[in-house]
XYZ file of C-alpha atoms in Angstrom:
773
model
C 52.820 45.176 -44.394
C 49.827 43.931 -46.366
C 47.293 46.653 -47.382
C 43.706 45.701 -46.025
C 41.168 46.056 -48.925
C 37.779 47.736 -47.672
C 35.166 46.217 -49.826
C 31.328 47.194 -49.778
C 29.112 43.851 -48.960
C 27.075 43.335 -52.008
C 23.292 42.380 -50.951
C 22.574 38.877 -51.816
C 20.307 38.253 -54.739
C 17.625 36.573 -52.319
C 17.696 39.593 -49.970
C 17.637 41.990 -52.916
C 14.252 40.421 -54.604
C 12.626 40.321 -51.145
C 13.026 43.792 -50.808
C 11.862 44.837 -54.441
C 8.482 42.705 -53.573
C 8.222 44.420 -50.490
C 8.600 47.587 -51.916
C 6.487 47.055 -55.321
C 3.038 48.541 -54.501
C -0.172 48.393 -56.929
C -1.192 51.309 -58.586
C -4.200 51.264 -56.347
C -2.349 50.436 -53.163
C -3.296 52.937 -50.287
C -0.660 54.907 -48.357
C 1.083 52.935 -45.451
C -0.206 55.092 -42.823
C -4.107 54.145 -44.200
C -3.086 50.534 -43.434
C -2.617 50.433 -39.773
C -6.089 50.401 -39.004
C -6.461 47.315 -41.016
C -3.226 45.575 -39.647
C -4.594 46.885 -35.953
C -7.764 45.359 -36.637
C -6.478 42.055 -37.587
C -4.280 41.930 -34.570
C -6.944 42.795 -32.084
C -9.269 39.913 -33.673
C -6.564 37.376 -32.766
C -5.976 38.869 -29.566
C -9.613 38.795 -28.715
C -9.979 35.120 -30.280
C -7.003 33.887 -28.351
C -8.254 35.704 -25.169
C -11.687 33.605 -25.675
C -9.684 30.566 -26.192
C -7.947 31.405 -22.598
C -11.084 32.091 -20.896
C -12.947 28.669 -22.251
C -9.757 26.957 -20.440
C -10.419 28.666 -17.282
C -14.057 28.243 -16.904
C -14.008 24.606 -18.277
C -11.301 23.898 -15.281
C -12.724 26.225 -12.466
C -16.182 25.225 -13.173
C -15.646 21.110 -13.183
C -13.628 19.388 -11.308
C -10.422 21.438 -10.373
C -8.140 18.746 -9.087
C -7.290 15.269 -9.525
C -7.418 13.677 -5.837
C -5.401 10.687 -5.451
C -7.032 7.672 -3.742
C -5.973 7.370 -0.001
C -5.424 3.578 1.442
C -5.621 2.495 4.935
C -4.377 -0.371 6.896
C -7.221 -2.218 9.141
C -8.299 0.025 12.356
C -7.094 -1.451 15.313
C -10.320 -2.546 17.633
C -9.611 -2.625 21.250
C -11.294 -5.108 23.761
C -10.983 -6.668 27.114
C -9.029 -10.142 25.974
C -7.849 -9.105 23.126
C -4.147 -10.824 22.357
C -1.830 -7.623 22.130
C 1.193 -6.450 24.226
C 1.956 -3.100 25.540
C 4.771 -3.157 23.685
C 2.837 -3.894 20.606
C 0.462 -1.365 21.268
C 3.406 1.136 21.341
C 4.386 0.089 18.073
C 0.676 0.025 16.883
C 0.685 3.867 17.961
C 4.028 4.872 16.200
C 2.632 3.611 13.126
C -0.285 5.851 13.611
C 1.871 8.619 14.252
C 0.504 9.183 17.325
C 2.961 11.057 19.801
C 4.355 10.824 23.267
C 3.498 13.345 25.924
C 3.448 13.863 29.490
C -0.256 14.940 29.697
C -2.259 14.037 26.301
C -4.160 17.462 25.702
C -5.304 16.726 21.725
C -6.126 13.950 19.376
C -3.285 11.992 18.260
C -1.345 12.258 21.886
C -0.626 9.495 24.589
C 1.100 8.929 27.561
C 2.311 5.522 29.161
C 2.306 4.547 32.631
C 3.615 0.932 32.911
C 0.996 -1.371 31.388
C -1.470 1.119 31.194
C -2.068 4.105 28.531
C -4.345 7.469 28.011
C -4.746 8.505 25.010
C -6.857 10.792 22.738
C -7.794 9.080 19.660
C -8.691 11.142 16.524
C -11.940 11.236 14.883
C -12.313 9.648 11.994
C -14.735 9.168 9.034
C -15.720 5.177 8.659
C -17.659 3.545 6.048
C -20.177 2.926 9.028
C -20.397 6.847 9.876
C -18.224 9.670 11.666
C -16.265 8.277 14.801
C -15.522 11.071 17.377
C -12.300 11.597 19.345
C -12.228 9.511 22.285
C -10.375 9.689 25.689
C -9.307 6.165 26.509
C -7.669 4.427 29.178
C -6.240 0.850 28.192
C -4.573 -1.336 30.643
C -2.456 -4.458 29.463
C -2.008 -7.890 31.479
C 1.104 -9.633 30.294
C -0.091 -10.374 26.345
C -3.721 -9.209 26.330
C -5.718 -5.982 27.089
C -6.742 -6.317 30.464
C -9.520 -3.404 31.033
C -10.679 -0.771 28.545
C -12.057 2.598 30.005
C -13.629 5.578 28.720
C -10.979 8.198 30.535
C -13.852 11.245 29.916
C -16.564 9.677 32.431
C -14.572 6.500 34.194
C -16.985 3.791 32.667
C -15.970 0.814 31.119
C -16.079 -0.085 27.767
C -16.716 -3.226 25.488
C -15.031 -1.817 22.374
C -13.057 1.010 21.192
C -11.717 1.631 17.534
C -8.693 3.337 16.395
C -8.108 5.445 13.375
C -6.761 3.388 10.731
C -3.127 4.091 9.578
C -2.358 5.529 6.430
C -0.394 3.325 3.825
C -0.113 5.032 1.221
C -1.995 6.379 -2.079
C -2.733 6.069 -5.559
C -1.389 9.222 -7.365
C -2.337 11.296 -10.623
C 0.246 11.300 -13.235
C 2.251 14.178 -11.648
C 2.123 12.266 -7.792
C 0.511 15.487 -6.798
C -1.227 15.080 -3.128
C -3.598 17.143 -1.295
C -6.512 17.432 1.153
C -9.253 19.811 0.370
C -10.460 22.379 2.404
C -13.142 24.948 2.601
C -12.076 28.914 3.177
C -14.351 28.739 6.049
C -11.850 25.915 7.762
C -8.915 27.996 7.286
C -7.616 29.832 10.307
C -8.274 33.415 10.342
C -4.429 34.054 10.899
C -4.000 32.161 7.813
C -5.657 34.280 5.209
C -4.404 37.391 7.053
C -0.849 35.979 6.717
C -1.218 35.244 2.881
C -2.496 38.888 2.117
C 0.283 40.508 4.194
C 3.114 38.434 2.619
C 2.022 37.434 -0.477
C -0.918 40.202 -2.038
C -1.712 43.248 0.682
C -3.843 45.057 -2.085
C -5.788 41.235 -3.051
C -9.167 42.408 -2.515
C -8.683 45.783 -4.535
C -6.851 44.777 -7.675
C -8.643 43.148 -10.451
C -5.808 40.353 -10.780
C -2.932 42.444 -11.365
C -1.370 44.852 -8.922
C 0.511 47.884 -11.048
C 1.791 49.289 -7.770
C 3.346 46.115 -6.534
C 4.672 45.223 -10.139
C 6.291 49.030 -10.032
C 7.409 48.637 -6.597
C 9.051 45.171 -7.719
C 10.528 46.511 -10.701
C 12.094 49.301 -8.432
C 13.654 47.161 -5.830
C 15.162 45.017 -8.861
C 16.701 48.105 -10.047
C 18.374 49.019 -6.856
C 19.082 45.600 -6.171
C 18.611 45.856 -2.433
C 16.444 42.505 -2.240
C 12.712 42.892 -0.927
C 9.981 40.838 1.003
C 7.372 40.890 -1.889
C 7.116 39.973 -5.732
C 4.872 41.801 -8.357
C 2.777 38.722 -8.618
C -0.475 38.823 -7.085
C -2.393 35.795 -5.669
C -4.301 35.391 -8.468
C -1.482 35.462 -10.686
C 0.561 32.911 -8.565
C -2.814 30.442 -8.746
C -2.830 30.705 -12.570
C 0.677 30.226 -12.636
C 0.701 26.896 -10.228
C -2.624 25.770 -11.832
C -2.088 26.153 -15.935
C 1.252 27.589 -16.774
C 4.867 26.088 -16.124
C 7.411 27.949 -14.188
C 9.536 29.004 -17.476
C 10.592 32.618 -16.982
C 9.513 34.091 -20.524
C 7.339 37.265 -21.794
C 5.058 34.818 -23.265
C 4.104 33.128 -20.153
C 4.040 36.229 -18.213
C 1.586 37.905 -20.519
C -0.536 34.702 -20.391
C -0.563 35.006 -16.906
C -1.562 38.502 -16.673
C -4.352 37.609 -19.117
C -5.647 34.679 -17.575
C -5.538 36.792 -13.941
C -7.424 39.140 -15.247
C -10.113 36.963 -17.005
C -10.171 34.658 -13.376
C -11.260 38.132 -11.305
C -13.629 38.750 -13.878
C -15.529 35.378 -13.779
C -14.961 34.282 -10.023
C -15.131 36.081 -6.531
C -12.304 36.467 -4.386
C -13.180 34.260 -1.589
C -13.279 31.483 -4.547
C -9.976 32.316 -5.975
C -8.573 32.273 -2.258
C -9.869 29.062 -1.451
C -8.340 27.776 -4.929
C -5.150 28.795 -3.932
C -5.230 27.507 -0.245
C -5.269 24.181 -1.844
C -3.177 24.502 -4.950
C -0.133 26.094 -3.496
C 3.077 23.900 -3.599
C 4.530 23.439 -0.154
C 7.030 20.600 -0.246
C 7.956 17.000 -1.429
C 7.766 13.538 0.357
C 9.899 11.603 -1.873
C 7.812 10.738 -4.748
C 4.662 12.571 -3.684
C 4.561 16.416 -4.108
C 2.353 18.267 -1.060
C -0.067 20.653 -2.376
C -2.119 22.779 -0.236
C -2.619 24.126 3.168
C -4.755 21.090 4.107
C -2.250 18.183 3.485
C 0.694 20.688 4.776
C -0.854 20.776 8.351
C -1.000 17.262 8.357
C 2.310 16.760 7.059
C 4.406 18.936 8.998
C 2.497 19.145 11.964
C 0.071 16.169 12.098
C -2.734 18.502 12.760
C -5.997 19.301 11.095
C -5.787 22.824 9.217
C -8.340 24.202 11.792
C -5.914 23.871 14.795
C -3.240 25.303 13.430
C -1.759 27.881 15.745
C -0.128 31.286 14.830
C 3.476 30.182 14.708
C 2.386 27.048 12.783
C 0.474 29.310 10.330
C 3.415 31.608 9.691
C 5.822 28.706 9.106
C 3.678 27.439 6.397
C 3.103 30.729 4.848
C 6.848 31.254 5.053
C 7.600 28.251 3.123
C 5.636 29.445 -0.190
C 8.622 31.178 -1.687
C 10.619 28.126 -1.701
C 9.601 24.823 0.090
C 13.293 23.476 -0.890
C 15.314 26.636 0.226
C 13.327 26.912 3.447
C 12.789 23.124 4.083
C 12.120 22.736 7.759
C 14.310 19.453 8.294
C 17.217 20.763 6.175
C 17.236 24.524 6.812
C 15.298 25.110 9.854
C 17.226 28.358 10.588
C 16.459 29.560 7.327
C 12.713 28.787 7.831
C 12.739 30.253 11.402
C 14.314 33.467 10.359
C 11.526 33.779 7.155
C 8.669 32.724 9.878
C 9.489 35.376 12.193
C 9.489 37.939 9.135
C 6.105 36.755 8.280
C 4.931 37.468 11.707
C 6.257 41.120 11.720
C 4.485 41.746 8.434
C 1.521 40.533 9.888
C 2.036 42.840 12.525
C 2.714 45.792 10.318
C -0.530 44.986 8.436
C -2.471 45.161 11.806
C -3.708 41.139 11.150
C -1.826 40.749 14.652
C -0.250 42.974 17.356
C 3.409 43.426 17.868
C 3.486 41.691 21.168
C 1.709 38.716 19.525
C 4.215 38.721 16.844
C 7.103 39.206 19.386
C 5.855 36.288 21.846
C 5.191 34.018 18.864
C 8.522 34.417 17.582
C 10.002 33.085 20.814
C 8.614 29.296 19.839
C 10.011 26.747 18.004
C 9.105 25.722 14.634
C 7.003 22.766 16.122
C 7.319 20.516 13.019
C 6.998 17.037 13.919
C 10.172 14.753 12.943
C 8.257 11.270 12.537
C 6.072 12.215 9.622
C 3.625 9.666 8.022
C 4.647 9.130 4.747
C 2.147 9.277 1.832
C 4.520 7.134 -0.381
C 3.852 3.721 0.909
C 6.180 1.441 2.800
C 4.391 -1.300 1.843
C 4.614 -1.409 -2.125
C 4.337 -5.279 -2.231
C 0.827 -5.051 -0.568
C -0.028 -1.719 -2.579
C 0.555 -3.592 -5.678
C -2.211 -6.091 -4.646
C -4.527 -3.599 -4.037
C -3.988 -2.024 -6.952
C -4.980 -5.112 -9.199
C -7.837 -5.933 -7.125
C -9.037 -2.523 -7.363
C -8.832 -2.500 -11.020
C -11.280 -5.180 -11.429
C -13.907 -2.668 -10.558
C -12.439 0.799 -11.171
C -10.984 2.757 -14.008
C -7.291 3.983 -13.419
C -8.561 7.726 -13.980
C -11.117 6.905 -11.057
C -8.576 5.574 -8.791
C -6.434 8.701 -9.466
C -8.536 11.513 -9.412
C -11.564 10.839 -7.422
C -10.390 11.008 -4.051
C -11.633 7.598 -2.749
C -10.900 6.255 0.514
C -9.588 2.771 0.447
C -9.761 0.411 3.700
C -8.051 -2.860 3.458
C -7.377 -5.731 5.379
C -3.606 -4.837 5.835
C -2.064 -5.445 9.501
C 1.076 -3.352 10.290
C 1.764 -5.423 13.382
C 1.660 -8.742 11.413
C 3.743 -7.023 8.844
C 6.361 -6.000 10.959
C 6.806 -9.420 12.486
C 6.843 -11.128 9.019
C 9.375 -8.423 7.622
C 11.687 -8.870 10.982
C 11.582 -12.861 9.893
C 12.534 -12.123 6.495
C 15.343 -9.870 7.172
C 16.931 -12.302 9.827
C 16.675 -15.472 8.229
C 17.085 -14.783 4.742
C 20.416 -13.699 5.246
C 21.321 -16.220 7.284
C 20.012 -19.076 5.079
C 21.721 -17.159 1.983
C 25.091 -16.912 4.033
C 24.938 -20.585 4.838
C 24.444 -21.586 1.298
C 27.191 -19.352 0.226
C 24.398 -17.886 -2.562
C 25.883 -13.964 -2.225
C 22.767 -12.295 -1.523
C 21.060 -13.727 -4.443
C 18.257 -15.639 -2.192
C 15.088 -14.268 -2.660
C 11.849 -14.787 -1.119
C 8.070 -13.915 -1.002
C 5.827 -14.562 1.978
C 2.064 -14.217 2.411
C 0.212 -14.258 5.470
C -3.529 -14.297 5.364
C -6.772 -14.833 7.767
C -7.716 -18.410 7.658
C -11.418 -17.688 8.295
C -11.968 -14.445 6.007
C -9.211 -15.058 3.556
C -8.017 -11.384 4.140
C -4.427 -10.652 3.563
C -2.603 -9.374 6.616
C 0.791 -8.984 5.428
C 2.802 -9.601 2.221
C 6.416 -9.552 1.284
C 7.527 -9.732 -2.309
C 11.455 -9.480 -1.988
C 14.030 -9.948 0.493
C 13.995 -6.186 0.908
C 10.681 -5.641 1.910
C 10.549 -2.028 0.765
C 11.610 -2.465 -2.539
C 9.129 -1.403 -5.220
C 9.970 -3.541 -8.013
C 8.955 -7.224 -8.904
C 6.572 -8.671 -6.660
C 7.200 -12.213 -6.255
C 4.097 -13.078 -4.657
C 1.945 -12.039 -7.393
C 4.195 -12.559 -10.276
C 6.974 -15.169 -9.304
C 5.639 -18.613 -11.123
C 7.725 -21.334 -10.133
C 6.955 -24.926 -9.733
C 5.419 -25.673 -6.512
C 6.737 -29.183 -5.694
C 5.112 -31.298 -3.310
C 2.842 -28.554 -2.424
C 0.486 -30.111 -4.786
C 0.030 -33.619 -3.554
C -2.602 -32.860 -0.782
C -4.701 -32.469 -4.058
C -3.734 -35.767 -5.003
C -4.529 -37.081 -1.630
C -7.618 -35.088 -1.392
C -9.161 -36.247 -4.900
C -8.828 -40.044 -3.454
C -10.483 -39.296 -0.143
C -13.221 -37.837 -1.844
C -14.650 -41.452 -2.326
C -14.683 -42.368 1.077
C -15.716 -45.621 0.339
C -12.780 -46.651 -1.449
C -10.164 -44.459 0.439
C -9.399 -43.678 3.851
C -6.238 -42.457 5.462
C -5.217 -46.097 6.280
C -5.999 -47.362 2.590
C -2.657 -49.142 1.349
C -1.075 -47.962 -1.662
C 2.288 -49.193 -3.302
C 5.503 -47.070 -3.010
C 7.386 -49.419 -5.346
C 9.227 -48.005 -8.148
C 7.452 -47.134 -11.577
C 8.295 -46.539 -14.970
C 6.088 -44.497 -17.291
C 6.594 -44.188 -21.064
C 6.090 -41.102 -23.202
C 4.650 -40.837 -26.410
C 7.910 -40.204 -28.043
C 9.153 -43.401 -26.517
C 11.182 -41.542 -23.797
C 10.622 -43.011 -20.134
C 10.026 -41.278 -16.775
C 10.999 -43.054 -13.512
C 10.599 -40.643 -10.527
C 12.589 -41.395 -7.214
C 11.788 -40.616 -3.720
C 13.915 -37.822 -1.753
C 15.653 -40.411 0.448
C 16.468 -42.748 -2.400
C 14.434 -45.827 -0.880
C 11.135 -47.693 -2.073
C 8.819 -48.783 1.122
C 6.525 -50.912 -0.298
C 2.850 -51.296 0.730
C 2.255 -48.243 2.816
C -0.618 -46.461 4.537
C -1.866 -43.476 2.481
C -1.370 -40.875 5.143
C 2.176 -42.071 5.580
C 2.655 -41.624 1.966
C 1.441 -38.036 2.264
C 3.243 -37.309 5.569
C 6.702 -38.923 4.153
C 5.891 -37.081 1.063
C 6.797 -40.178 -1.091
C 6.865 -39.694 -4.861
C 6.371 -43.455 -6.151
C 3.098 -43.530 -4.411
C 1.945 -40.066 -5.099
C 2.519 -40.859 -8.942
C 0.743 -44.428 -8.672
C -2.017 -43.068 -6.725
C -1.988 -40.306 -9.371
C -2.310 -42.533 -12.436
C -4.997 -44.624 -10.609
C -7.171 -41.073 -9.898
C -6.938 -39.426 -13.636
C -5.424 -36.187 -14.345
C -8.650 -34.807 -15.164
C -9.979 -35.108 -11.675
C -7.160 -33.962 -10.059
C -6.959 -30.868 -12.234
C -10.938 -30.512 -11.287
C -9.941 -30.810 -7.286
C -7.007 -28.145 -7.912
C -9.302 -25.651 -9.496
C -12.295 -26.192 -6.863
C -9.492 -25.315 -4.005
C -9.418 -21.584 -6.001
C -6.703 -22.083 -8.786
C -7.800 -21.058 -11.962
C -5.415 -22.200 -14.634
C -4.624 -24.877 -16.974
C -3.037 -27.860 -15.360
C -0.671 -30.051 -17.516
C -2.027 -33.703 -18.078
C 1.173 -35.558 -17.731
C 2.881 -37.349 -15.024
C 5.110 -34.747 -13.750
C 2.064 -32.953 -12.872
C 1.630 -35.005 -10.116
C 4.607 -34.438 -8.207
C 4.500 -30.237 -8.556
C 5.722 -29.684 -12.118
C 3.357 -26.768 -12.168
C 3.847 -23.609 -12.091
C 2.080 -21.001 -9.715
C 2.521 -17.804 -7.762
C 2.675 -17.555 -4.006
C -0.536 -15.974 -4.258
C -2.302 -18.840 -6.028
C -0.725 -21.357 -3.572
C -2.339 -19.329 -1.010
C -5.745 -19.945 -2.731
C -5.253 -23.471 -2.603
C -4.317 -24.111 0.670
C -6.927 -21.238 1.838
C -9.660 -23.629 1.269
C -8.202 -26.309 3.117
C -7.902 -24.111 5.809
C -11.505 -23.115 5.935
C -12.822 -26.641 6.152
C -13.653 -27.080 2.197
C -15.333 -23.478 1.832
C -13.525 -21.548 -0.682
C -13.067 -17.979 0.157
C -11.510 -15.521 -2.358
C -8.371 -13.929 -0.824
C -8.750 -10.380 -0.940
C -7.086 -7.241 0.316
C -10.180 -4.412 0.307
C -12.571 -4.366 2.903
C -14.329 -0.990 1.832
C -14.282 2.010 -0.674
C -15.608 5.557 0.142
C -15.990 8.250 -1.806
C -14.009 11.821 -1.123
C -17.081 12.777 0.881
C -16.910 9.835 2.963
C -20.114 7.775 1.133
C -19.975 3.849 1.013
C -19.228 3.395 -2.693
C -18.737 -0.527 -2.772
C -18.311 -3.216 -0.049
C -16.169 -6.082 -0.414
C -18.033 -8.586 1.705
C -16.626 -12.045 2.394
C -18.147 -14.447 -0.219
C -18.221 -18.118 1.023
C -18.543 -20.958 -1.305
C -18.715 -24.529 -0.174
C -16.505 -26.595 -2.971
C -15.548 -29.835 -1.706
C -17.015 -32.240 0.684
C -16.074 -31.202 4.243
C -15.729 -34.596 5.668
C -13.033 -35.330 3.045
C -11.281 -31.710 3.764
C -10.831 -32.675 7.465
C -9.519 -36.176 6.836
C -6.853 -34.617 4.791
C -5.974 -31.803 7.021
C -5.528 -34.401 9.829
C -2.828 -35.760 7.787
C -1.394 -32.231 7.037
C -1.042 -32.037 10.787
C 1.063 -35.158 11.149
C 3.191 -33.350 8.190
C 3.997 -31.275 11.246
C 4.232 -33.651 13.905
C 6.488 -36.874 12.337
C 6.683 -35.757 8.693
C 8.649 -33.019 6.743
C 7.542 -30.261 8.898
C 8.609 -31.616 12.302
C 11.799 -29.900 12.669
C 9.593 -26.387 13.200
C 7.389 -28.095 16.346
C 10.064 -27.221 18.764
C 9.029 -23.574 18.233
C 5.523 -24.090 19.957
C 4.270 -25.617 22.740
C 3.662 -29.609 22.850
C -0.040 -29.135 22.664
C -0.028 -26.683 19.550
C -1.050 -28.308 16.279
C -0.696 -26.797 12.934
C -1.308 -28.168 9.113
C 1.007 -27.690 6.177
C 3.229 -28.986 3.513
C 6.647 -28.955 2.157
C 7.528 -28.406 -1.533
C 11.177 -28.747 -3.007
C 11.629 -28.912 -6.721
C 14.163 -30.731 -8.910
C 17.887 -29.909 -8.029
C 16.871 -27.666 -5.016
C 15.678 -24.582 -7.061
C 12.973 -24.080 -4.936
C 12.182 -24.199 -1.271
C 8.096 -23.961 -0.110
C 6.242 -24.320 2.697
C 2.223 -23.739 3.088
C 0.780 -24.147 6.390
C -2.065 -22.848 8.679
C -3.104 -22.843 12.380
C -6.601 -21.713 13.464
C -6.057 -18.229 12.633
C -3.329 -17.611 10.180
C -2.519 -19.108 6.827
C 1.461 -18.564 5.543
C 3.210 -19.334 2.385
C 6.547 -18.840 2.252
C 8.677 -19.450 -1.191
C 12.727 -19.430 -1.257
C 14.915 -19.358 -4.457
C 16.935 -17.227 -6.820
C 15.700 -15.306 -9.841
C 17.980 -16.981 -12.383
C 16.739 -20.377 -11.130
C 19.727 -21.590 -9.738
C 20.108 -24.023 -7.160
C 19.799 -23.008 -3.447
C 20.655 -26.102 -1.766
C 17.608 -25.624 0.296
C 14.407 -27.803 0.504
C 11.135 -27.022 1.857
C 12.088 -28.248 5.408
C 15.895 -26.689 5.607
C 14.470 -23.370 4.088
C 10.904 -22.194 3.774
C 9.802 -23.948 6.696
C 12.092 -22.385 9.259
C 10.858 -18.922 8.021
C 7.048 -20.233 8.215
C 7.951 -21.198 11.786
C 9.679 -18.168 12.859
C 6.792 -15.938 11.868
C 3.847 -18.041 13.052
C 5.965 -18.259 16.477
C 6.285 -14.220 16.570
C 2.190 -14.172 15.474
C 1.756 -16.609 18.578
C -0.800 -18.581 15.935
C -3.309 -20.580 17.664
C -3.622 -24.378 17.598
C -6.116 -25.895 14.881
C -8.940 -27.495 17.103
C -10.282 -30.830 16.593
C -13.159 -31.255 13.933
C -16.167 -32.155 15.914
C -19.104 -33.540 14.170
C -21.622 -36.411 13.490
C -19.942 -37.138 10.372
C -16.039 -37.239 11.051
C -14.229 -38.997 14.112
C -10.991 -37.906 15.244
C -8.882 -41.365 16.588
C -5.263 -42.330 17.615
C -3.802 -44.610 14.996
C -1.188 -47.406 16.328
C 1.518 -46.815 13.683
C 2.627 -50.590 13.470
C -0.764 -52.221 13.242
C -2.846 -49.501 11.763
C -5.649 -50.342 14.477
C -7.265 -48.074 16.953
C -4.749 -46.855 19.634
C -4.413 -44.965 22.570
C -1.468 -43.239 25.188
C -0.060 -46.873 25.863
C 0.798 -47.132 22.436
C 4.087 -45.899 21.787
C 3.971 -44.762 18.282
C 0.687 -43.336 17.512
C -0.563 -40.749 14.991
C -4.028 -38.807 15.006
C -6.325 -39.028 12.036
C -9.862 -38.295 11.197
C -12.174 -40.582 9.641
C -15.553 -40.318 7.923
C -17.920 -42.262 10.194
C -18.063 -46.063 9.425
C -14.643 -45.895 7.731
C -12.337 -46.326 10.782
C -10.691 -49.624 12.131
C -13.062 -51.690 14.135
C -10.407 -53.125 16.264
C -8.068 -51.693 18.903
C -4.291 -52.463 18.736
C -2.817 -54.682 21.214
C -0.939 -51.749 22.941
C -4.186 -50.262 23.575
C -5.567 -53.394 25.052
C -7.016 -55.047 21.753
C -10.313 -55.911 21.397
C -13.471 -54.518 19.026
C -14.732 -50.483 19.243
């Protein structure tokens, strides 16, 4: 057995030198007991400086803007009036989007009942840009597809118009995604402050920020290990922790909390501290959005303003303070119910309510709403457009901190129809072409009269908050560019009309490096001399290139810019067939000007912006600028209507009544990589793109792909027909296809075209009886 040798550890040379240095004293050094006052004085000075720094932090925060308030974004408010095209089912969906609750008998704002085609509802009060609108009792009757009557149910009088409160569709949040609705202490129900003090801080109005008795009680409970209802932190300490500090459990953080709580109580009154607590406390999570304060929580969980919370609802919110996740009303309702009842008992013990009130209230259900209005937007693509347009006028800091109210052009009803069409048809087209779920889409719907964006889908999954193809997918537009070529010609009414003959013979163009380019028609045929309208209706490439070379690249580029597309247009022949990359938004700008009759109306997503107090900040009014001759626009639009009747858009016409007239154009790019359609009636413009993100062939032309989605959307929206343009400068005529002379109903093959006065044929076709007009 080996003998263990015990050795005394030698101190390290470094440690020995340090010890000798500390022990060395100068001959004049004072005894250690005389040095302590200096040491303590120095520490006290450091503590004072540190306390002053904390004091400055507190006062700067509390005397300035305490919270970064997100901007709240709203859809358009639905305006009801007799004759409005809206079905009872569509109105029901509108109420669901708004979060209105169905009840047997409406008795509070945000509730409704339905009896066949008659609705009774109580609207919510709302602060609009033109003033505060009070709550209204409405009776609305529908007849088939429109509003038949509108009455004020409180006095049984007819109404000409009523405005619903707008649906909230999202927010623009600060860095930590905190959301809150600020309230004043006076708005809080008396039960709320009583419950808070009973449960969280019984000695609130007596302590100086720290409650030594509560701390001692908490320590004793912890030592006994028996659990308890109350911790040692006061409401002031909780506010400090939530407002300034992290949740880490360290002595340093607790020391800071205590010092700052005393300082806060020194500078500010109890009511001001309590009001700040009501607005700061964390009460749950809505996906990426943090729910802070009782003002927002009352709406989020009970769909009520805080003033209208009852005792049970107040107790439930106070119960959640200890752990919004642990006492989550949807995941753990039993836990929350038990905790809520405990809060009621504590309120009774403290004399805030009676025992009888507590016992009767404990019999009620939690009452939280199941279909909550989401703060995180369900419409990410539209919200991205809103953000980009807002950034032209506001700083990012203002958007995420000033509590702005953003009123947009978004129409939830139209969005629902667009999404349904995309969901059904993209999947069908994807499967029919064997693309294995790679087919993507972008859809934009605007108002033809105002340029307002009504609906937007930037992905085949409309809820996807990633790459927004409407805004950022720049793809060759193919034949969508051709109306700009023909419009350039029609601007010169003395040289060109819809019946002017142009050549559709093969053409070979030589490049600077000696290379040649010879475009072909989609059908592989040449068609000789054809009238201009036919070249556009049938989308002949050879005729378009010949006409474009005659007009010049610069003139066509100017037309495209006037129509609303601000970008460099390449000056080479393939541009004439759409070798120009644009986003669907840019395409919409171009066709918006055609749809509005030559008046350029910027596409917009925002109507009004209000401050957090409800004061108008900026109005985004409609701006209209005439950029092209109105007469030539009506001529080109008549040709685009013929595209829908007999050209590349004819396959979709069967979806509509025979008299319904639309204008539009298909677009297809090389190897069938992109499928486009842009078209409009008198009310809506729709732009649809289909393709793959990796630019692979889809096997879809504009007619076989995008056109079908466009037609389905317009059918769902019951889009209205274009009306014939009536003016002293333009005439609309039936033209016999064979002779290109004026026809009538007796001509079997006829087209309907517009002409600037004095440029139309003078003679009638034989099928129309012959002779001169």
